[in-house]
Each structure stands twice: as structure tokens, then as C-alpha cells.
Amino acid sequence: MSQPIYGRMAVIGCGLIGSSVIRAARAAGAVGEVAVADASEAARAKIVELGYADSVHADPAEAVKGADLIVFAVPVMAMGEAARAAAPGLSPGVTVTDVGSVKGAVAEALAAFLPDSVHIVPGHPIAGTEQSGPEAGFAELFKNRWTILTPQARTDAPYQAAVERLTDFWTALGAHVELMDDKHHDLVLAVTSHLPHLIAYNIVGTAADLEGVTRGEVMKYSAGGFRDFTRIAASDPTMWRDVFLANKDAVLEVLGRFTEDLQALSRAIRWAEGDKLFELFSRTREIRRGIIAAGQESAAPNFGRDAARPASPKDLNQQQS
């Protein structure tokens, strides 16, 4: 890329997703300078050590000065406070986005605390791992994954240009981009992400509390299914607490439907209705095959997890040269 899409990007919060945005944008040449703000002194020290940013700040208002792209990468319930803290440093016309897994509540929080002169384009890259912290990020995280943008209901030319520019940015990072209404996003993600995490947290907790099975047996004899649940259940607890609180209406709606289906499945097992079980398992198998065909998962043994993970960066500047 001959010219960066954004001359200066400020990232507020530098965990897995925030640090991956920086690494991917650097690798693609999509940004010039990078500033980071993080509330954690330990995280700021790690960011400096890793060389992610041109400047590192405790105050978001200092980090956003002169930036033409602001990325909020804090837990969703902290978006409002982060936006309030950053607002004094924002320039008119800058694009403000986020990476939160909930869009309705985040859109409201950003609009409430940011000036009307900025272009707010909420976003959600559907990518991640169970790891957290600045050192967890890697540039390949978004490749061939979807990023959903949920623009405001604005038709003015400057705002539309900001949406197109942000789309180009995510495309440069290797993502597929789709525009969506924020409420529809929250319902879709309640099905595809939030409920699965809730189930994982619950089943791992159930196993840990089961009186007839020791914790050592749970760890020693974990089959693939339970092992995968533990991977999901190892995700950042602060982030997921906030997701469920911020998207509670959609999550409860989907959870109610899931509970009804689970009761029907329980009846099928109780009454030995093998045809119903076989029909369900056949349908769900086709969903899995469709996900693989769409390039959103690997058909390799052990889901491709035995392949080497992208190397953790020691010197980001060397990678760019």
C-alpha cells in the first residue's frame, strides 16, 4: 500500500483485539503513526516493550490528539467512560469506531459522550482467541474473518465517505466487511457467539461443582468436546460479563428458545426417540460443513490447532521493514 488509509490511529485499550488491530494495520501499511491509551500501567509498560505504538498514554484525550481514526477497544460497559475521557482531544471530522461484541448499547454510549462533529461508525471484528493482554495480539487475526459495521442513520456525504474509508481499512487488514443494523447485529451475535459462551461458562462450572467427579478427573479425562468448552470458558471474564449485561435482551430471547429446544431434546432421549436425535444431528452436521465451506473454520485434524500459531512479535518495526 503506497499511502496509509489513516495518517494517525489512536487505539484506546490494547488487549487482544486492540493490539491485533495495530499489528494488522502496521503490517498492511494501513496507518502511519499509532498512539495507544490504556488505563493499566502494566499494560502500558508491555506496549512500550513490544514496540506497538509511536506514543503510549494514560490519558485517552492525549492519545487521540491529531488522530483521524479512533478505535475504542475497551470492554463494552467501559465504552461510555472511555469516550467521555477521549472527547476533549478529538478533532472535528475524525472517524470513531470500536471493536465491541455488542453494538446497540455501544452506539448509544458513544453518541452520548462524543461531539456531533465526529463520525461514529460502530464496528465488530468477529475474531478472537481465549488469550488476552497486549502480547496476545497478532496481525493475522482478521484475515478471512468478518467485520460488521453498524453505521448511524445518516446520509450526508462526509459521513458516508467515513464509512467507506473505514470499510477500506478493515478490508486492508484482510477482513470481509458487512454493514448491518445494530439491533440485528446484537440478535445475530447472541445466537452465534454470546449464547455459546454462556453455555461454555455454565458447563465448565457444572463440571467443576459436580460432587461425584473430582477436578483432577475433569482435567485428566477431558474429551475433545469438553476441552473445547474450556477453551471458550477461558475467555476474558470482564469482557464477557459486560457483553451479557449490555446485550441482555437479545441473549435472554435466544436463551429462552434454546431452553425450549433443550427440553425437547431431553424428552427425545428419555423416550428413546432415535429418529428425532438422528434428524437433529444430521442438520447440525450440515451447518458445520457449511462453516468450513465458507472458509470460517478449518477441516484439518484437531481443527487445525496443531499448526504453528503466528509468532509473537519481538520488534514490530523490524516486521514493517
mmCIF file of C-alpha atoms in Angstrom:
data_model
loop_
_atom_site.group_PDB
_atom_site.id
_atom_site.type_symbol
_atom_site.label_atom_id
_atom_site.label_comp_id
_atom_site.label_asym_id
_atom_site.label_seq_id
_atom_site.Cartn_x
_atom_site.Cartn_y
_atom_site.Cartn_z
ATOM 1 C CA MET A 1 0.000 0.000 0.000
ATOM 2 C CA SER A 2 1.604 3.247 -1.166
ATOM 3 C CA GLN A 3 -0.293 5.617 1.130
ATOM 4 C CA PRO A 4 -1.801 4.762 4.511
ATOM 5 C CA ILE A 5 -5.580 4.937 4.775
ATOM 6 C CA TYR A 6 -5.244 6.862 8.030
ATOM 7 C CA GLY A 7 -2.299 9.074 8.877
ATOM 8 C CA ARG A 8 -2.644 8.600 12.639
ATOM 9 C CA MET A 9 -4.637 5.983 14.526
ATOM 10 C CA ALA A 10 -5.346 6.063 18.240
ATOM 11 C CA VAL A 11 -6.321 2.832 19.991
ATOM 12 C CA ILE A 12 -7.968 3.125 23.395
ATOM 13 C CA GLY A 13 -7.408 -0.154 25.212
ATOM 14 C CA CYS A 14 -4.718 -2.531 23.998
ATOM 15 C CA GLY A 15 -5.702 -6.107 24.754
ATOM 16 C CA LEU A 16 -6.001 -8.952 22.258
ATOM 17 C CA ILE A 17 -8.156 -7.099 19.729
ATOM 18 C CA GLY A 18 -6.639 -3.645 20.153
ATOM 19 C CA SER A 19 -3.085 -4.938 19.774
ATOM 20 C CA SER A 20 -4.112 -7.105 16.806
ATOM 21 C CA VAL A 21 -5.653 -4.078 15.075
ATOM 22 C CA ILE A 22 -2.353 -2.260 15.490
ATOM 23 C CA ARG A 23 -0.254 -5.176 14.268
ATOM 24 C CA ALA A 24 -2.526 -5.859 11.286
ATOM 25 C CA ALA A 25 -2.708 -2.177 10.317
ATOM 26 C CA ARG A 26 1.072 -1.829 10.552
ATOM 27 C CA ALA A 27 1.640 -4.974 8.503
ATOM 28 C CA ALA A 28 -0.797 -3.781 5.806
ATOM 29 C CA GLY A 29 0.577 -0.237 5.730
ATOM 30 C CA ALA A 30 -2.941 0.992 6.504
ATOM 31 C CA VAL A 31 -1.820 3.539 9.114
ATOM 32 C CA GLY A 32 1.023 5.943 9.626
ATOM 33 C CA GLU A 33 1.525 6.797 13.296
ATOM 34 C CA VAL A 34 -0.091 4.861 16.140
ATOM 35 C CA ALA A 35 -0.945 6.175 19.587
ATOM 36 C CA VAL A 36 -2.253 3.988 22.410
ATOM 37 C CA ALA A 37 -4.023 4.793 25.654
ATOM 38 C CA ASP A 38 -4.521 2.186 28.352
ATOM 39 C CA ALA A 39 -5.643 2.562 31.954
ATOM 40 C CA SER A 40 -3.268 -0.162 33.159
ATOM 41 C CA GLU A 41 0.269 0.894 33.989
ATOM 42 C CA ALA A 42 1.451 -2.700 33.468
ATOM 43 C CA ALA A 43 -0.201 -2.819 30.049
ATOM 44 C CA ARG A 44 1.394 0.475 29.034
ATOM 45 C CA ALA A 45 4.817 -0.862 30.044
ATOM 46 C CA LYS A 46 4.223 -4.019 27.984
ATOM 47 C CA ILE A 47 3.110 -1.941 24.966
ATOM 48 C CA VAL A 48 6.314 0.068 25.159
ATOM 49 C CA GLU A 49 8.359 -3.138 25.450
ATOM 50 C CA LEU A 50 6.644 -4.669 22.400
ATOM 51 C CA GLY A 51 7.050 -1.534 20.312
ATOM 52 C CA TYR A 52 3.421 -1.433 19.192
ATOM 53 C CA ALA A 53 2.967 2.321 19.256
ATOM 54 C CA ASP A 54 4.703 5.604 18.489
ATOM 55 C CA SER A 55 3.334 7.013 21.745
ATOM 56 C CA VAL A 56 1.694 5.485 24.814
ATOM 57 C CA HIS A 57 -0.587 7.414 27.152
ATOM 58 C CA ALA A 58 -2.588 7.048 30.322
ATOM 59 C CA ASP A 59 -4.982 9.828 29.230
ATOM 60 C CA PRO A 60 -7.174 8.995 26.200
ATOM 61 C CA ALA A 61 -7.541 12.705 25.384
ATOM 62 C CA GLU A 62 -3.787 12.913 24.816
ATOM 63 C CA ALA A 63 -3.710 9.787 22.664
ATOM 64 C CA VAL A 64 -6.434 10.955 20.271
ATOM 65 C CA LYS A 65 -4.908 14.361 19.519
ATOM 66 C CA GLY A 66 -4.222 14.649 15.802
ATOM 67 C CA ALA A 67 -5.638 11.196 15.026
ATOM 68 C CA ASP A 68 -8.012 10.680 12.097
ATOM 69 C CA LEU A 69 -9.104 7.211 13.290
ATOM 70 C CA ILE A 70 -10.029 6.382 16.876
ATOM 71 C CA VAL A 71 -10.566 2.722 17.829
ATOM 72 C CA PHE A 72 -12.133 2.011 21.209
ATOM 73 C CA ALA A 73 -11.057 -1.488 22.289
ATOM 74 C CA VAL A 74 -12.212 -1.499 25.906
ATOM 75 C CA PRO A 75 -14.915 -3.735 27.480
ATOM 76 C CA VAL A 76 -18.362 -2.687 26.257
ATOM 77 C CA MET A 77 -19.557 -1.379 29.626
ATOM 78 C CA ALA A 78 -16.499 0.899 29.732
ATOM 79 C CA MET A 79 -17.130 2.476 26.300
ATOM 80 C CA GLY A 80 -19.055 5.453 27.658
ATOM 81 C CA GLU A 81 -16.402 6.417 30.188
ATOM 82 C CA ALA A 82 -13.620 5.923 27.629
ATOM 83 C CA ALA A 83 -15.480 8.125 25.134
ATOM 84 C CA ARG A 84 -16.037 10.808 27.770
ATOM 85 C CA ALA A 85 -12.335 10.800 28.640
ATOM 86 C CA ALA A 86 -11.242 10.987 24.991
ATOM 87 C CA ALA A 87 -13.731 13.646 23.860
ATOM 88 C CA PRO A 88 -11.682 16.753 24.775
ATOM 89 C CA GLY A 89 -8.856 15.692 22.437
ATOM 90 C CA LEU A 90 -10.937 14.858 19.375
ATOM 91 C CA SER A 91 -10.754 16.895 16.184
ATOM 92 C CA PRO A 92 -13.858 17.577 14.070
ATOM 93 C CA GLY A 93 -14.414 15.080 11.262
ATOM 94 C CA VAL A 94 -12.447 12.173 12.755
ATOM 95 C CA THR A 95 -13.789 8.645 12.438
ATOM 96 C CA VAL A 96 -14.570 6.913 15.718
ATOM 97 C CA THR A 97 -15.180 3.173 15.833
ATOM 98 C CA ASP A 98 -14.957 0.305 18.297
ATOM 99 C CA VAL A 99 -14.447 -3.458 18.375
ATOM 100 C CA GLY A 100 -17.113 -4.443 20.903
ATOM 101 C CA SER A 101 -19.267 -7.563 20.601
ATOM 102 C CA VAL A 102 -22.430 -5.563 21.356
ATOM 103 C CA LYS A 103 -23.484 -2.724 19.098
ATOM 104 C CA GLY A 104 -26.760 -1.209 20.311
ATOM 105 C CA ALA A 105 -25.539 -0.242 23.786
ATOM 106 C CA VAL A 106 -22.125 0.820 22.480
ATOM 107 C CA ALA A 107 -23.635 3.041 19.784
ATOM 108 C CA GLU A 108 -25.735 4.784 22.430
ATOM 109 C CA ALA A 109 -22.750 5.258 24.744
ATOM 110 C CA LEU A 110 -20.506 6.700 22.038
ATOM 111 C CA ALA A 111 -23.223 9.062 20.782
ATOM 112 C CA ALA A 112 -23.935 10.247 24.325
ATOM 113 C CA PHE A 113 -20.367 11.276 25.137
ATOM 114 C CA LEU A 114 -18.816 12.283 21.806
ATOM 115 C CA PRO A 115 -19.364 15.589 19.972
ATOM 116 C CA ASP A 116 -21.653 15.743 16.942
ATOM 117 C CA SER A 117 -18.687 16.862 14.833
ATOM 118 C CA VAL A 118 -17.133 13.370 14.716
ATOM 119 C CA HIS A 119 -18.184 10.405 12.581
ATOM 120 C CA ILE A 120 -19.226 7.486 14.781
ATOM 121 C CA VAL A 121 -19.186 4.132 12.942
ATOM 122 C CA PRO A 122 -19.531 1.280 15.473
ATOM 123 C CA GLY A 123 -17.825 -1.947 14.449
ATOM 124 C CA HIS A 124 -17.240 -5.534 15.469
ATOM 125 C CA PRO A 125 -14.483 -7.744 14.051
ATOM 126 C CA ILE A 126 -15.714 -11.305 14.569
ATOM 127 C CA ALA A 127 -12.374 -12.779 15.517
ATOM 128 C CA GLY A 128 -10.533 -13.612 18.672
ATOM 129 C CA THR A 129 -8.940 -16.192 20.905
ATOM 130 C CA GLU A 130 -9.208 -17.009 24.605
ATOM 131 C CA GLN A 131 -5.960 -15.080 25.221
ATOM 132 C CA SER A 132 -5.874 -11.504 26.495
ATOM 133 C CA GLY A 133 -3.398 -8.685 27.013
ATOM 134 C CA PRO A 134 -1.174 -6.634 24.674
ATOM 135 C CA GLU A 135 1.129 -9.573 23.979
ATOM 136 C CA ALA A 136 -1.773 -11.757 22.754
ATOM 137 C CA GLY A 137 -2.339 -9.853 19.511
ATOM 138 C CA PHE A 138 -1.203 -10.959 16.066
ATOM 139 C CA ALA A 139 -1.550 -9.447 12.602
ATOM 140 C CA GLU A 140 -3.311 -12.437 11.016
ATOM 141 C CA LEU A 141 -6.269 -12.419 13.416
ATOM 142 C CA PHE A 142 -8.688 -10.753 10.987
ATOM 143 C CA LYS A 143 -7.722 -12.486 7.754
ATOM 144 C CA ASN A 144 -10.761 -14.022 6.042
ATOM 145 C CA ARG A 145 -12.945 -13.116 9.035
ATOM 146 C CA TRP A 146 -15.974 -10.848 9.023
ATOM 147 C CA THR A 147 -16.098 -7.336 10.433
ATOM 148 C CA ILE A 148 -19.582 -5.913 10.874
ATOM 149 C CA LEU A 149 -20.065 -2.151 10.792
ATOM 150 C CA THR A 150 -23.296 -0.650 12.124
ATOM 151 C CA PRO A 151 -23.385 2.936 10.811
ATOM 152 C CA GLN A 152 -25.681 5.609 12.178
ATOM 153 C CA ALA A 153 -28.788 6.588 10.222
ATOM 154 C CA ARG A 154 -27.015 9.399 8.375
ATOM 155 C CA THR A 155 -26.987 10.066 4.651
ATOM 156 C CA ASP A 156 -24.718 13.129 4.454
ATOM 157 C CA ALA A 157 -21.740 12.772 2.129
ATOM 158 C CA PRO A 158 -18.957 13.264 4.736
ATOM 159 C CA TYR A 159 -20.389 10.510 6.936
ATOM 160 C CA GLN A 160 -20.854 8.137 4.011
ATOM 161 C CA ALA A 161 -17.245 8.803 2.996
ATOM 162 C CA ALA A 162 -16.134 7.970 6.551
ATOM 163 C CA VAL A 163 -17.977 4.625 6.375
ATOM 164 C CA GLU A 164 -16.347 3.805 3.025
ATOM 165 C CA ARG A 165 -12.914 4.728 4.342
ATOM 166 C CA LEU A 166 -13.342 2.539 7.413
ATOM 167 C CA THR A 167 -14.527 -0.298 5.166
ATOM 168 C CA ASP A 168 -11.347 0.083 3.121
ATOM 169 C CA PHE A 169 -9.324 -0.041 6.342
ATOM 170 C CA TRP A 170 -10.803 -3.345 7.506
ATOM 171 C CA THR A 171 -10.509 -4.788 4.014
ATOM 172 C CA ALA A 172 -6.818 -3.902 4.037
ATOM 173 C CA LEU A 173 -6.476 -5.871 7.287
ATOM 174 C CA GLY A 174 -7.798 -8.958 5.459
ATOM 175 C CA ALA A 175 -11.373 -8.884 6.731
ATOM 176 C CA HIS A 176 -14.669 -9.180 4.868
ATOM 177 C CA VAL A 177 -16.908 -6.238 5.732
ATOM 178 C CA GLU A 178 -20.685 -6.119 6.021
ATOM 179 C CA LEU A 179 -22.988 -3.271 7.061
ATOM 180 C CA MET A 180 -25.820 -4.126 9.440
ATOM 181 C CA ASP A 181 -28.399 -2.558 11.741
ATOM 182 C CA ASP A 182 -27.080 -2.568 15.312
ATOM 183 C CA LYS A 183 -30.122 -4.304 16.829
ATOM 184 C CA HIS A 184 -29.985 -7.062 14.214
ATOM 185 C CA HIS A 185 -26.260 -7.457 14.889
ATOM 186 C CA ASP A 186 -26.949 -7.988 18.576
ATOM 187 C CA LEU A 187 -29.536 -10.696 17.856
ATOM 188 C CA VAL A 188 -27.266 -12.491 15.374
ATOM 189 C CA LEU A 189 -24.312 -12.421 17.762
ATOM 190 C CA ALA A 190 -26.485 -13.580 20.648
ATOM 191 C CA VAL A 191 -27.008 -16.775 18.619
ATOM 192 C CA THR A 192 -23.538 -17.250 17.140
ATOM 193 C CA SER A 193 -21.299 -16.026 19.962
ATOM 194 C CA HIS A 194 -22.920 -14.912 23.194
ATOM 195 C CA LEU A 195 -25.073 -17.978 23.900
ATOM 196 C CA PRO A 196 -22.230 -20.413 23.071
ATOM 197 C CA HIS A 197 -20.010 -18.603 25.550
ATOM 198 C CA LEU A 198 -22.749 -18.685 28.172
ATOM 199 C CA ILE A 199 -23.165 -22.439 27.640
ATOM 200 C CA ALA A 200 -19.406 -22.964 27.872
ATOM 201 C CA TYR A 201 -19.093 -20.999 31.103
ATOM 202 C CA ASN A 202 -22.014 -22.921 32.567
ATOM 203 C CA ILE A 203 -20.980 -26.441 31.574
ATOM 204 C CA VAL A 204 -17.402 -25.947 32.804
ATOM 205 C CA GLY A 205 -18.780 -24.566 36.054
ATOM 206 C CA THR A 206 -21.131 -27.530 36.364
ATOM 207 C CA ALA A 207 -18.268 -29.964 35.872
ATOM 208 C CA ALA A 208 -16.197 -28.151 38.475
ATOM 209 C CA ASP A 209 -19.054 -28.331 41.011
ATOM 210 C CA LEU A 210 -20.120 -31.938 40.337
ATOM 211 C CA GLU A 211 -19.665 -33.803 43.607
ATOM 212 C CA GLY A 212 -19.197 -37.234 42.025
ATOM 213 C CA VAL A 213 -16.322 -36.163 39.775
ATOM 214 C CA THR A 214 -13.066 -34.709 41.056
ATOM 215 C CA ARG A 215 -11.396 -31.717 39.421
ATOM 216 C CA GLY A 216 -8.393 -33.914 38.651
ATOM 217 C CA GLU A 217 -10.630 -36.325 36.721
ATOM 218 C CA VAL A 218 -12.177 -33.437 34.782
ATOM 219 C CA MET A 219 -8.733 -32.300 33.711
ATOM 220 C CA LYS A 220 -7.297 -35.758 33.057
ATOM 221 C CA TYR A 221 -10.148 -37.290 31.098
ATOM 222 C CA SER A 222 -11.433 -34.285 29.149
ATOM 223 C CA ALA A 223 -12.644 -35.425 25.740
ATOM 224 C CA GLY A 224 -12.486 -33.096 22.762
ATOM 225 C CA GLY A 225 -15.934 -31.588 23.309
ATOM 226 C CA PHE A 226 -15.363 -30.592 26.924
ATOM 227 C CA ARG A 227 -11.828 -29.450 26.145
ATOM 228 C CA ASP A 228 -13.207 -27.048 23.528
ATOM 229 C CA PHE A 229 -15.712 -25.724 26.059
ATOM 230 C CA THR A 230 -12.856 -24.997 28.483
ATOM 231 C CA ARG A 231 -11.073 -23.016 25.760
ATOM 232 C CA ILE A 232 -14.126 -20.798 25.279
ATOM 233 C CA ALA A 233 -14.697 -20.555 29.031
ATOM 234 C CA ALA A 234 -11.135 -19.262 29.454
ATOM 235 C CA SER A 235 -12.062 -16.020 27.651
ATOM 236 C CA ASP A 236 -11.654 -12.683 29.392
ATOM 237 C CA PRO A 237 -14.194 -12.572 32.275
ATOM 238 C CA THR A 238 -14.509 -8.777 32.332
ATOM 239 C CA MET A 239 -15.250 -8.590 28.625
ATOM 240 C CA TRP A 240 -17.876 -11.322 28.735
ATOM 241 C CA ARG A 241 -19.544 -10.056 31.900
ATOM 242 C CA ASP A 242 -20.044 -6.763 30.066
ATOM 243 C CA VAL A 243 -21.284 -8.457 26.893
ATOM 244 C CA PHE A 244 -24.074 -10.278 28.723
ATOM 245 C CA LEU A 245 -25.124 -7.186 30.668
ATOM 246 C CA ALA A 246 -25.074 -4.933 27.602
ATOM 247 C CA ASN A 247 -26.903 -7.391 25.327
ATOM 248 C CA LYS A 248 -29.206 -8.947 27.898
ATOM 249 C CA ASP A 249 -32.454 -8.579 25.908
ATOM 250 C CA ALA A 250 -31.176 -10.451 22.842
ATOM 251 C CA VAL A 251 -29.322 -13.027 24.951
ATOM 252 C CA LEU A 252 -32.408 -13.762 27.070
ATOM 253 C CA GLU A 253 -34.561 -14.068 23.946
ATOM 254 C CA VAL A 254 -32.199 -16.605 22.380
ATOM 255 C CA LEU A 255 -31.634 -18.366 25.709
ATOM 256 C CA GLY A 256 -35.394 -18.869 26.057
ATOM 257 C CA ARG A 257 -35.580 -20.519 22.630
ATOM 258 C CA PHE A 258 -32.523 -22.641 23.424
ATOM 259 C CA THR A 259 -34.080 -23.789 26.699
ATOM 260 C CA GLU A 260 -37.231 -24.904 24.875
ATOM 261 C CA ASP A 261 -35.178 -26.844 22.319
ATOM 262 C CA LEU A 262 -33.076 -28.400 25.087
ATOM 263 C CA GLN A 263 -36.230 -29.608 26.838
ATOM 264 C CA ALA A 264 -37.418 -31.179 23.577
ATOM 265 C CA LEU A 265 -34.051 -32.902 23.202
ATOM 266 C CA SER A 266 -34.286 -34.172 26.777
ATOM 267 C CA ARG A 267 -37.683 -35.686 26.014
ATOM 268 C CA ALA A 268 -36.328 -37.363 22.882
ATOM 269 C CA ILE A 269 -33.563 -39.015 24.919
ATOM 270 C CA ARG A 270 -35.966 -40.010 27.721
ATOM 271 C CA TRP A 271 -38.407 -41.650 25.329
ATOM 272 C CA ALA A 272 -35.692 -43.195 23.109
ATOM 273 C CA GLU A 273 -36.835 -41.238 20.039
ATOM 274 C CA GLY A 274 -33.769 -42.044 17.997
ATOM 275 C CA ASP A 275 -35.225 -40.681 14.752
ATOM 276 C CA LYS A 276 -35.550 -37.202 16.280
ATOM 277 C CA LEU A 277 -31.982 -37.324 17.573
ATOM 278 C CA PHE A 278 -30.651 -38.505 14.223
ATOM 279 C CA GLU A 279 -32.541 -35.771 12.349
ATOM 280 C CA LEU A 280 -31.174 -33.056 14.630
ATOM 281 C CA PHE A 281 -27.612 -34.349 14.484
ATOM 282 C CA SER A 282 -27.772 -34.573 10.690
ATOM 283 C CA ARG A 283 -28.977 -30.975 10.361
ATOM 284 C CA THR A 284 -26.313 -29.634 12.679
ATOM 285 C CA ARG A 285 -23.621 -31.583 10.863
ATOM 286 C CA GLU A 286 -24.551 -29.730 7.677
ATOM 287 C CA ILE A 287 -24.153 -26.396 9.491
ATOM 288 C CA ARG A 288 -20.616 -27.408 10.419
ATOM 289 C CA ARG A 289 -19.846 -28.336 6.832
ATOM 290 C CA GLY A 290 -21.248 -25.021 5.657
ATOM 291 C CA ILE A 291 -18.977 -23.091 8.038
ATOM 292 C CA ILE A 292 -15.948 -24.946 6.680
ATOM 293 C CA ALA A 293 -17.076 -24.336 3.086
ATOM 294 C CA ALA A 294 -17.400 -20.625 3.851
ATOM 295 C CA GLY A 295 -13.770 -20.542 4.989
ATOM 296 C CA GLN A 296 -14.632 -19.686 8.595
ATOM 297 C CA GLU A 297 -13.100 -22.848 10.058
ATOM 298 C CA SER A 298 -10.529 -25.461 9.141
ATOM 299 C CA ALA A 299 -11.324 -29.049 8.223
ATOM 300 C CA ALA A 300 -7.809 -30.097 9.287
ATOM 301 C CA PRO A 301 -7.393 -32.632 12.106
ATOM 302 C CA ASN A 302 -7.927 -31.068 15.544
ATOM 303 C CA PHE A 303 -9.442 -28.036 13.752
ATOM 304 C CA GLY A 304 -6.001 -27.006 12.531
ATOM 305 C CA ARG A 305 -4.864 -26.143 16.045
ATOM 306 C CA ASP A 306 -1.798 -28.327 15.767
ATOM 307 C CA ALA A 307 -0.389 -25.909 13.182
ATOM 308 C CA ALA A 308 2.080 -23.354 14.425
ATOM 309 C CA ARG A 309 0.494 -20.196 15.784
ATOM 310 C CA PRO A 310 1.745 -16.922 14.290
ATOM 311 C CA ALA A 311 4.908 -15.925 16.075
ATOM 312 C CA SER A 312 4.597 -13.313 18.778
ATOM 313 C CA PRO A 313 6.295 -10.077 17.738
ATOM 314 C CA LYS A 314 9.531 -9.067 19.344
ATOM 315 C CA ASP A 315 10.088 -5.991 17.236
ATOM 316 C CA LEU A 316 7.176 -4.600 15.261
ATOM 317 C CA ASN A 317 9.340 -2.120 13.425
ATOM 318 C CA GLN A 318 11.511 -4.931 12.056
ATOM 319 C CA GLN A 319 8.399 -6.629 10.681
ATOM 320 C CA GLN A 320 7.491 -3.464 8.763
ATOM 321 C CA SER A 321 10.922 -3.002 7.207
#
